[in-house]
Amino acid sequence: MSPLSLAVAALFAQAAVAVPADARPASADAAVYTDVAFTDLAAGRAQTALAKLESSGAARSDDPATLINLGSAYAAVGQNGRAMTSYQAAINSSQRYDLQMADGSWVDSREAARMAIRRLLATTAQASR
C-alpha cells in the first residue's frame, strides 16, 4: 500500500461514520434519511461515495456529517482543495452535534472537521516529500 493510500485510510478512520437519529438536529425534513455515504467510503469506494454525495447536493448542505464525508471523498480522489472547502464548511455550519467516529468515540462535529483538516494537511505534506 502506498504512503498516500495509508494516509487516506487514516483519514477515513477519523471520518464521521453516522449520526444516530437521536443526535440529528430537528428540522422540517427530519423524517428524510440523509445518506452520508459512510458505507462506500469505509469500503474504499470513494468515487461511488462522491457520486452519491454530489448528486444529493451535499456541497450545499449545512449538515456537518455530510460535509465531512464529502471532504473525505474528495480527499480520497485527490481533490484536496475541494476537501478543504468541505471540511471548512462543516466547521462553519450552523449545525453542531456529536458524531460517532470510526473508532467508536464521539467527537463534536467541528472538532471532527478540524481533525480531518489536520489529517489532510499531514497527508498532503507527506505526499509532497
C-alpha positions as MATLAB code, in Angstrom:
seq = 'MSPLSLAVAALFAQAAVAVPADARPASADAAVYTDVAFTDLAAGRAQTALAKLESSGAARSDDPATLINLGSAYAAVGQNGRAMTSYQAAINSSQRYDLQMADGSWVDSREAARMAIRRLLATTAQASR';
ca = [
       0.000    0.000    0.000;
       1.404    3.414   -0.969;
       2.022    6.138    1.633;
      -0.824    8.146    0.110;
      -3.203    5.167    0.378;
      -2.226    4.687    4.012;
      -2.785    8.359    4.720;
      -6.198    8.296    3.058;
      -7.079    5.188    5.077;
      -6.055    7.054    8.229;
      -8.260    9.960    7.156;
     -11.223    7.610    6.768;
     -10.512    6.208   10.210;
     -11.280    9.683   11.506;
     -14.317   10.303    9.279;
     -17.768   10.548   10.756;
     -19.445    7.174   10.477;
     -23.050    8.137   11.047;
     -25.245   10.416   13.031;
     -27.683    8.494   15.200;
     -31.298    9.582   14.789;
     -31.438   10.983   18.303;
     -28.385   13.169   17.653;
     -29.644   14.616   14.363;
     -30.788   18.197   14.528;
     -34.541   18.601   14.299;
     -35.765   20.014   11.015;
     -38.806   20.120    8.816;
     -37.320   17.207    6.891;
     -36.407   15.125    9.957;
     -38.204   12.103    8.521;
     -35.938   12.178    5.457;
     -32.854    9.997    5.832;
     -29.603   11.573    4.704;
     -27.131    9.096    3.259;
     -23.703   10.421    4.215;
     -22.043    7.658    2.133;
     -20.069    6.191    5.006;
     -20.514    2.607    3.818;
     -18.998    3.434    0.442;
     -16.150    5.434    2.000;
     -15.341    2.690    4.502;
     -15.300    0.111    1.712;
     -12.855    2.194   -0.325;
     -15.418    3.181   -2.926;
     -14.608    6.892   -2.862;
     -15.827    7.527   -6.429;
     -19.182    5.918   -5.618;
     -19.449    7.908   -2.391;
     -18.539   11.109   -4.207;
     -21.135   10.490   -6.920;
     -23.793    9.835   -4.263;
     -22.902   12.897   -2.236;
     -22.613   15.222   -5.224;
     -25.901   14.051   -6.739;
     -27.649   14.693   -3.421;
     -26.374   18.278   -3.283;
     -24.035   17.632   -0.369;
     -21.883   20.671   -1.164;
     -24.910   22.878   -0.448;
     -25.682   21.031    2.778;
     -25.393   22.529    6.234;
     -25.100   19.066    7.803;
     -21.621   18.537    9.298;
     -21.534   14.745    8.796;
     -22.448   15.140    5.137;
     -19.830   17.839    4.627;
     -17.090   15.908    6.434;
     -17.758   12.770    4.412;
     -17.887   14.828    1.207;
     -14.470   16.186    2.147;
     -13.195   12.674    2.809;
     -14.431   11.513   -0.589;
     -12.770   14.480   -2.288;
      -9.517   13.789   -0.426;
      -9.589   10.135   -1.470;
      -9.780   11.055   -5.143;
      -7.075   13.724   -4.843;
      -9.290   16.812   -4.888;
      -7.665   18.331   -1.825;
      -8.898   21.885   -2.417;
     -12.496   20.721   -2.502;
     -11.858   18.525    0.534;
     -10.585   21.533    2.479;
     -13.607   23.601    1.394;
     -15.978   20.870    2.594;
     -14.239   20.499    5.949;
     -14.267   24.274    6.447;
     -17.985   24.353    5.607;
     -18.573   21.729    8.326;
     -16.745   23.924   10.834;
     -18.790   26.963    9.781;
     -22.100   25.091    9.720;
     -24.929   26.485   11.810;
     -25.499   22.895   12.953;
     -23.284   21.326   15.582;
     -23.561   17.968   17.299;
     -21.501   14.954   18.317;
     -20.505   12.450   15.649;
     -19.519    8.856   16.202;
     -16.109    8.210   14.727;
     -14.933    5.013   13.045;
     -13.135    4.012   16.253;
     -16.392    4.300   18.242;
     -15.519    7.544   20.027;
     -17.793   10.581   19.984;
     -16.466   13.971   18.880;
     -18.040   17.376   18.355;
     -18.675   17.878   14.625;
     -16.476   20.969   14.447;
     -13.606   19.138   16.105;
     -14.125   16.191   13.721;
     -13.788   18.602   10.787;
     -10.653   20.131   12.317;
      -9.197   16.634   12.757;
      -9.929   15.906    9.103;
      -8.179   19.130    8.062;
      -5.117   18.214   10.112;
      -5.034   14.771    8.507;
      -5.441   16.259    5.036;
      -2.594   18.707    5.621;
      -0.369   15.953    7.001;
      -1.230   13.704    4.037;
      -0.534   16.497    1.556;
       2.805   17.292    3.220;
       3.806   13.620    3.284;
       2.800   13.076   -0.364;
       4.852   16.081   -1.470;
       8.066   14.654    0.003;
];
